[in-house]
Coordinates of C-alpha atoms in Angstrom, one line a residue:
X104 CA 128.4 -120.3 -3.4
X105 CA 125.4 -119.4 -6.4
X106 CA 123.3 -121.8 -6.3
X107 CA 121.4 -123.2 -9.2
X108 CA 117.3 -124.3 -9.3
X109 CA 114.6 -125.6 -12.2
X110 CA 111.4 -124.0 -11.3
X111 CA 108.9 -126.1 -12.5
X112 CA 106.6 -126.1 -16.1
X113 CA 109.0 -123.6 -17.6
X114 CA 112.4 -124.7 -18.9
X115 CA 114.4 -121.4 -17.0
X116 CA 116.8 -121.6 -14.3
X117 CA 117.2 -118.5 -11.5
X118 CA 120.2 -118.3 -10.2
X119 CA 120.8 -117.7 -6.5
X120 CA 123.7 -115.4 -5.6
X121 CA 123.7 -114.7 -1.1
X122 CA 124.6 -111.6 -0.4
X123 CA 128.3 -110.4 0.3
X124 CA 127.5 -108.6 3.8
X125 CA 125.6 -111.6 4.7
X126 CA 128.3 -113.6 4.7
X127 CA 131.0 -111.7 6.4
X128 CA 127.7 -111.6 8.9
X129 CA 127.7 -115.2 9.0
X130 CA 131.7 -115.6 9.4
X131 CA 131.0 -113.1 12.0
X132 CA 128.5 -114.6 13.8
X133 CA 130.6 -117.8 13.2
X134 CA 133.6 -116.9 15.1
X135 CA 131.8 -115.2 18.2
X136 CA 130.3 -118.7 18.4
X137 CA 133.9 -120.5 18.5
X138 CA 133.1 -122.2 14.9
X139 CA 134.9 -121.7 12.0
X140 CA 133.6 -120.9 8.7
X141 CA 134.5 -120.6 4.9
X142 CA 136.5 -117.8 4.2
X143 CA 135.0 -114.6 3.3
X144 CA 133.8 -114.5 -1.3
X145 CA 137.0 -112.1 -2.8
X146 CA 136.0 -109.9 -5.1
X147 CA 138.0 -111.5 -7.4
X148 CA 135.2 -113.8 -6.7
X149 CA 132.0 -112.2 -7.6
X150 CA 133.9 -110.8 -10.9
X151 CA 134.0 -114.5 -12.2
X152 CA 131.0 -115.5 -10.9
X153 CA 129.2 -112.6 -12.7
X154 CA 131.0 -112.9 -15.8
X155 CA 129.9 -117.0 -15.9
X156 CA 126.7 -115.7 -14.8
X157 CA 126.3 -113.4 -17.7
X158 CA 127.8 -116.3 -20.3
X159 CA 125.0 -118.7 -19.6
X160 CA 122.9 -116.5 -20.0
X161 CA 123.4 -115.6 -23.1
X162 CA 124.1 -119.0 -24.4
X163 CA 120.1 -120.4 -22.9
X164 CA 118.8 -116.3 -24.9
X165 CA 120.4 -118.7 -28.2
X166 CA 119.4 -121.1 -27.9
X167 CA 115.3 -120.1 -27.4
X168 CA 115.8 -118.0 -30.2
X169 CA 117.2 -120.3 -32.7
X170 CA 116.4 -123.9 -31.4
X171 CA 118.3 -126.6 -33.2
X172 CA 115.5 -129.1 -34.1
X173 CA 113.5 -126.0 -36.4
X174 CA 112.7 -126.4 -39.8
X175 CA 114.4 -124.9 -42.3
X176 CA 112.1 -124.5 -44.2
X177 CA 108.7 -121.7 -43.0
X178 CA 105.4 -124.0 -42.7
X179 CA 102.0 -122.3 -42.5
X180 CA 99.2 -124.0 -40.9
X181 CA 95.4 -123.3 -41.3
X182 CA 93.8 -124.1 -38.0
X183 CA 90.5 -126.1 -38.1
X184 CA 87.2 -125.2 -35.5
X185 CA 88.2 -128.0 -33.4
X186 CA 91.3 -126.6 -32.4
X187 CA 93.6 -128.6 -34.1
X188 CA 95.6 -128.0 -37.3
X189 CA 95.4 -129.0 -40.2
X190 CA 98.0 -130.8 -42.3
X191 CA 100.4 -128.4 -43.2
X192 CA 100.9 -126.3 -46.5
X193 CA 104.0 -126.0 -47.9
X194 CA 105.2 -122.1 -48.4
X195 CA 108.3 -122.6 -51.2
X196 CA 107.5 -120.7 -54.6
X197 CA 109.1 -122.0 -57.4
X198 CA 112.3 -120.5 -58.8
X199 CA 112.9 -117.4 -60.3
X200 CA 113.0 -117.8 -63.8
X201 CA 116.8 -117.3 -65.1
X202 CA 117.6 -116.4 -67.7
X203 CA 118.7 -117.6 -70.8
X204 CA 122.1 -116.6 -72.6
X205 CA 120.7 -115.5 -76.5
X206 CA 123.7 -114.2 -78.6
X207 CA 124.7 -111.9 -76.2
X208 CA 121.8 -110.7 -75.0
X209 CA 119.9 -111.8 -71.1
X210 CA 116.0 -112.8 -72.8
X211 CA 114.1 -114.2 -69.9
X212 CA 112.3 -117.5 -70.8
X213 CA 108.8 -116.2 -70.8
X214 CA 109.9 -113.1 -72.6
X215 CA 111.3 -115.3 -75.2
X216 CA 109.1 -117.7 -75.8
X217 CA 106.6 -114.7 -76.0
X218 CA 108.8 -113.2 -78.7
X219 CA 108.7 -116.8 -80.3
X220 CA 105.2 -116.9 -80.5
X221 CA 104.1 -113.8 -82.2
X222 CA 106.9 -114.1 -85.1
X223 CA 105.2 -116.4 -85.9
X224 CA 103.9 -116.9 -89.8
X225 CA 99.8 -116.2 -90.2
X226 CA 99.2 -117.3 -93.8
X227 CA 96.0 -117.9 -95.7
X228 CA 96.1 -119.2 -99.5
X229 CA 93.2 -116.7 -101.4
X230 CA 92.9 -116.8 -104.9
X231 CA 93.2 -113.4 -106.6
X232 CA 92.9 -111.6 -110.0
X233 CA 95.5 -109.5 -112.0
X234 CA 95.6 -108.2 -115.2
X235 CA 97.6 -108.0 -118.4
X236 CA 97.7 -106.6 -121.9
X237 CA 97.3 -107.9 -125.9
X238 CA 97.8 -106.8 -128.5
X239 CA 97.7 -107.8 -132.2
X240 CA 100.0 -106.2 -135.3
X241 CA 100.3 -107.0 -138.4
X242 CA 103.6 -105.5 -139.5
X243 CA 104.3 -106.3 -142.7
X244 CA 108.4 -107.2 -141.9
X245 CA 109.4 -103.6 -141.4
X246 CA 109.0 -102.7 -145.3
X247 CA 106.1 -99.8 -144.5
X248 CA 108.0 -98.4 -141.7
X249 CA 110.9 -99.0 -139.9
X250 CA 111.5 -101.0 -136.5
X251 CA 111.7 -98.4 -135.1
X252 CA 108.5 -97.0 -135.2
X253 CA 106.4 -100.3 -134.9
X254 CA 108.4 -100.5 -131.2
X255 CA 107.5 -97.3 -130.3
X256 CA 103.6 -98.3 -131.2
X257 CA 104.2 -101.3 -129.0
X258 CA 105.3 -99.6 -126.2
X259 CA 102.8 -97.0 -127.0
X260 CA 99.9 -99.7 -126.5
X261 CA 101.6 -101.2 -123.0
X262 CA 101.1 -104.4 -123.7
X263 CA 102.2 -107.2 -122.2
X264 CA 101.7 -110.0 -124.2
X265 CA 102.0 -109.2 -128.2
X266 CA 101.4 -111.8 -131.2
X267 CA 102.8 -110.2 -134.7
X268 CA 101.9 -111.6 -137.9
X269 CA 103.8 -111.0 -141.5
X270 CA 107.0 -110.9 -139.3
X271 CA 110.8 -111.9 -141.1
X272 CA 113.7 -113.4 -139.2
X273 CA 117.0 -113.0 -140.4
X274 CA 115.9 -112.2 -144.5
X275 CA 118.7 -110.2 -145.8
X276 CA 115.9 -108.0 -147.8
X277 CA 115.2 -106.4 -144.3
X278 CA 118.4 -106.1 -142.7
X279 CA 119.2 -110.0 -141.9
X280 CA 116.9 -108.8 -138.3
X281 CA 115.3 -111.8 -135.8
X282 CA 112.5 -108.7 -135.4
X283 CA 111.0 -110.7 -132.9
X284 CA 114.0 -110.6 -131.0
X285 CA 114.6 -107.5 -131.8
X286 CA 111.9 -106.3 -130.1
X287 CA 111.7 -107.9 -127.0
X288 CA 115.3 -106.8 -126.0
X289 CA 114.6 -103.1 -126.9
X290 CA 111.0 -104.1 -124.7
X291 CA 113.2 -104.9 -121.5
X292 CA 114.6 -108.4 -122.4
X293 CA 111.7 -109.9 -123.0
X294 CA 111.0 -113.4 -124.7
X295 CA 109.6 -114.3 -128.5
X296 CA 109.3 -116.6 -129.9
X297 CA 109.3 -117.0 -133.9
X298 CA 106.6 -119.4 -135.4
X299 CA 108.5 -120.4 -139.7
X300 CA 105.4 -120.3 -142.3
X301 CA 107.4 -119.7 -145.3
X302 CA 111.2 -120.3 -146.4
X303 CA 112.8 -117.4 -148.6
X304 CA 115.8 -117.4 -150.4
X305 CA 116.7 -115.0 -147.4
X306 CA 115.7 -115.9 -144.8
X307 CA 112.7 -116.9 -142.6
X308 CA 109.4 -116.1 -142.9
X309 CA 105.9 -116.4 -140.1
X310 CA 103.9 -115.3 -137.2
X311 CA 106.1 -114.2 -133.8
X312 CA 105.4 -114.1 -130.4
X313 CA 106.3 -111.8 -127.8
X314 CA 106.4 -111.4 -123.8
X315 CA 106.7 -110.2 -121.3
X316 CA 105.9 -113.4 -118.6
X317 CA 108.0 -116.1 -118.9
X318 CA 107.1 -118.7 -121.6
X319 CA 107.2 -121.8 -120.7
X320 CA 106.7 -124.1 -124.9
X321 CA 106.4 -122.7 -128.4
X322 CA 104.8 -124.8 -131.3
X323 CA 104.1 -123.8 -134.3
X324 CA 101.5 -126.2 -136.3
X325 CA 101.0 -126.4 -139.9
X326 CA 96.8 -125.0 -142.0
X327 CA 95.4 -126.4 -144.1
X328 CA 96.2 -125.3 -147.3
X329 CA 95.7 -125.9 -151.0
X330 CA 97.5 -125.3 -154.3
X331 CA 99.5 -122.5 -154.6
X332 CA 98.7 -120.7 -152.0
X333 CA 101.6 -118.9 -149.8
X334 CA 101.5 -122.2 -146.5
X335 CA 99.9 -120.4 -143.1
X336 CA 99.9 -121.8 -139.8
X337 CA 99.2 -121.4 -135.8
X338 CA 101.8 -120.6 -133.3
X339 CA 101.0 -121.4 -130.3
X340 CA 102.8 -120.3 -127.1
X341 CA 102.5 -121.0 -123.5
X342 CA 103.1 -118.5 -120.8
X343 CA 103.5 -118.1 -117.3
X344 CA 100.9 -115.1 -115.9
X345 CA 101.9 -115.0 -112.1
X346 CA 101.9 -119.0 -111.3
X347 CA 98.4 -119.4 -114.2
X348 CA 99.6 -120.4 -117.4
X349 CA 97.7 -118.8 -120.5
X350 CA 97.9 -120.2 -124.1
X351 CA 98.6 -117.3 -126.6
X352 CA 98.1 -117.8 -130.8
X353 CA 98.9 -116.0 -133.6
X354 CA 97.8 -117.1 -136.8
X355 CA 97.5 -115.2 -140.8
X356 CA 94.8 -117.0 -142.8
X357 CA 95.2 -117.3 -146.0
X358 CA 93.7 -114.1 -148.5
X359 CA 93.3 -115.4 -151.7
X360 CA 90.4 -118.7 -150.5
X361 CA 87.3 -118.4 -148.5
X362 CA 87.3 -122.7 -148.7
X363 CA 91.0 -122.8 -147.3
X364 CA 90.1 -119.5 -145.4
X365 CA 87.1 -122.0 -143.5
X366 CA 89.6 -125.0 -143.6
X367 CA 92.3 -122.7 -141.7
X368 CA 89.4 -121.8 -139.1
X369 CA 87.7 -125.2 -138.5
X370 CA 91.1 -127.0 -138.0
X371 CA 92.5 -123.4 -135.5
X372 CA 88.6 -124.3 -133.4
X373 CA 89.7 -128.4 -132.3
X374 CA 93.1 -127.1 -131.4
X375 CA 91.6 -125.1 -129.3
X376 CA 88.0 -127.4 -127.7
X377 CA 91.3 -130.0 -126.6
X378 CA 93.2 -127.4 -124.5
X379 CA 92.0 -126.5 -121.3
X380 CA 94.3 -123.0 -119.5
X381 CA 92.6 -119.5 -121.0
X382 CA 93.8 -118.9 -124.0
X383 CA 94.1 -115.9 -126.5
X384 CA 93.9 -116.2 -130.3
X385 CA 94.5 -112.7 -132.2
X386 CA 95.9 -112.0 -135.7
X387 CA 95.4 -111.0 -139.2
X388 CA 92.4 -113.7 -140.3
X389 CA 91.5 -112.0 -143.5
X390 CA 87.8 -112.4 -142.9
X391 CA 85.0 -110.2 -141.4
X392 CA 82.3 -109.8 -138.4
X393 CA 79.9 -112.8 -138.9
X394 CA 81.6 -114.9 -142.5
X395 CA 82.1 -118.4 -141.8
X396 CA 85.2 -118.4 -140.5
X397 CA 84.8 -115.9 -138.1
X398 CA 81.6 -117.7 -136.3
X399 CA 83.4 -120.7 -136.2
X400 CA 86.6 -119.2 -134.5
X401 CA 83.8 -116.8 -132.6
X402 CA 81.8 -120.5 -131.4
X403 CA 85.0 -121.7 -129.0
X404 CA 86.2 -117.9 -128.1
X405 CA 84.9 -114.6 -127.5
X406 CA 85.7 -111.2 -129.5
X407 CA 87.4 -108.9 -127.1
X408 CA 85.4 -105.9 -129.6
X409 CA 82.2 -106.8 -129.4
X410 CA 81.9 -107.7 -125.6
X411 CA 84.5 -104.5 -124.7
X412 CA 85.3 -102.5 -127.2
X413 CA 84.9 -99.3 -128.0
X414 CA 85.5 -97.1 -131.4
X415 CA 84.4 -97.8 -135.5
X416 CA 86.7 -101.5 -134.7
X417 CA 87.8 -101.0 -138.3
X418 CA 91.6 -102.2 -139.3
X419 CA 91.7 -101.9 -142.9
X420 CA 93.9 -100.6 -144.7
X421 CA 95.3 -98.0 -141.7
X422 CA 95.4 -95.4 -144.4
X423 CA 91.6 -95.6 -144.6
X424 CA 90.6 -98.0 -142.5
X425 CA 86.8 -99.8 -143.7
X426 CA 86.6 -103.0 -142.4
X427 CA 87.8 -105.5 -139.2
X428 CA 89.7 -108.5 -140.2
X429 CA 92.1 -108.4 -137.2
X430 CA 91.0 -109.6 -133.7
X431 CA 91.9 -110.7 -130.4
X432 CA 89.3 -112.9 -129.1
X433 CA 89.9 -114.8 -125.9
X434 CA 87.8 -118.3 -124.3
X435 CA 88.6 -120.5 -121.7
X436 CA 88.7 -120.4 -118.1
X437 CA 89.2 -117.1 -115.8
X438 CA 89.5 -114.5 -118.3
X439 CA 87.5 -111.5 -119.0
X440 CA 88.0 -109.2 -121.7
X441 CA 87.6 -105.2 -119.4
X442 CA 88.5 -102.9 -122.9
X443 CA 89.5 -103.2 -126.6
X444 CA 90.3 -100.3 -129.4
X445 CA 92.4 -100.0 -132.6
X446 CA 95.2 -98.3 -132.5
X447 CA 94.9 -95.0 -134.5
X448 CA 98.5 -96.1 -135.5
X449 CA 100.9 -96.0 -138.7
X450 CA 103.9 -98.4 -139.8
X451 CA 102.0 -101.1 -141.1
X452 CA 99.1 -101.7 -143.8
X453 CA 97.1 -102.8 -140.9
X454 CA 96.5 -101.2 -137.8
X455 CA 96.7 -103.0 -134.4
X456 CA 94.2 -104.6 -131.9
X457 CA 94.6 -103.8 -128.4
X458 CA 92.9 -105.1 -125.1
X459 CA 93.0 -105.6 -121.7
X460 CA 92.1 -108.4 -120.3
X461 CA 91.9 -110.3 -116.2
X462 CA 92.8 -113.4 -115.7
X463 CA 91.7 -115.3 -112.3
X464 CA 92.6 -117.8 -110.8
X465 CA 96.0 -116.3 -109.4
X466 CA 97.0 -117.7 -105.6
X467 CA 98.6 -115.7 -103.4
X468 CA 98.8 -116.1 -99.7
X469 CA 98.4 -113.1 -96.6
X470 CA 100.6 -113.4 -94.0
X471 CA 100.9 -111.9 -90.6
X472 CA 103.4 -111.7 -88.2
X473 CA 106.0 -111.3 -89.7
X474 CA 106.0 -108.0 -92.6
X475 CA 109.2 -109.2 -93.9
X476 CA 107.1 -112.3 -94.9
X477 CA 107.9 -113.4 -98.5
X478 CA 104.6 -114.6 -101.3
X479 CA 104.2 -117.8 -101.1
X480 CA 106.2 -120.2 -104.0
X481 CA 103.9 -121.5 -106.4
X482 CA 106.3 -123.5 -108.0
X483 CA 105.6 -121.6 -111.5
X484 CA 108.0 -121.0 -114.2
X485 CA 109.5 -117.1 -113.5
X486 CA 112.1 -115.7 -113.2
X487 CA 114.6 -113.3 -116.4
X488 CA 111.5 -114.0 -119.3
X489 CA 115.5 -113.9 -121.4
X490 CA 116.3 -116.9 -119.9
X491 CA 116.9 -120.7 -121.6
X492 CA 112.7 -121.0 -121.3
X493 CA 112.2 -117.4 -122.7
X494 CA 114.7 -117.0 -125.3
X495 CA 113.8 -116.7 -129.3
X496 CA 112.0 -120.1 -129.8
X497 CA 111.2 -121.4 -133.8
X498 CA 108.7 -124.0 -135.2
X499 CA 108.0 -125.3 -138.9
X500 CA 104.7 -125.3 -140.7
X501 CA 105.2 -125.8 -144.1
X502 CA 108.7 -125.3 -146.5
X503 CA 108.2 -123.4 -149.8
X504 CA 111.5 -124.5 -152.0

């Protein structure tokens, strides 16, 4: 029979299988010696024994290769110089990032975070400038030329703010037309404001402002007068130029008395002093340069033609201009005239005065990180200039019965 034995110091078992021939020899000797021995091992017993041995060996091999007490996670040991192992250092790696479902497209979290950061806007507030053009024009109620001819002059000037004098409002004698509104509509839906100075039996007469920029407010103030002189007024219109409020003043001073003109100029000067906005005063002053009324106004404002003008500068009479009585004066913060010229245009007994201005204090934002960034909202009035804030406004400045 097979016999098992354990070798000292090792987990190895051995089996001893007696030789078949030897067993037969022993059986023969036992028979000869008169002793009875067990029967010899048959061939079937041998096959069974061999199969059992193979199964046992296979089981031992599996137990040695995969010991039942082995840890699930491999552990690395860093040996010390004295031969003893140091503390175990786990070699577990963090779990791989999982994909996040974003609208049907699987995006790894790290990539999604990078995309989010790159899409963030980085904006910086900036203060810039802008340019606009003003035109002052005494149109003589369109009696010296048609409205269409006057409109052509305005379009040729490329002005975005137009200051008008001798303007009719629905007078029968000039076609019952709101002249300022008529120009505004044909310039592209601009805004207009009318300042009434005289009420005639067939309508109104005064000054006006037509603006491409939104009109914030308008007010007409009567100016000093005496006797039977025609009532005069100062039309004050506040416009919004890219977030900056600018005051536009249109006026027509008296043409009969230097004293009345001086009083009117003094009143205008005091009103300008109380206005902190950038401002433009334009109109038919009926006074020449360096005269008393002109010096009063120039003490508060700068003359655009003196600062940046070219040409002769005379505005009246239009056919043979001899003197300059039409002006565009300016003042206040961040407003500068860059050019000024008298246009050689017909349609009235006065020539129009044109001036280009640079306006500072324009708030903008420079953004990076998103090409579709919107401009910064300044909170200023904007939109369709034909809206309620930019429609025709009418102010009173005296009444003639």
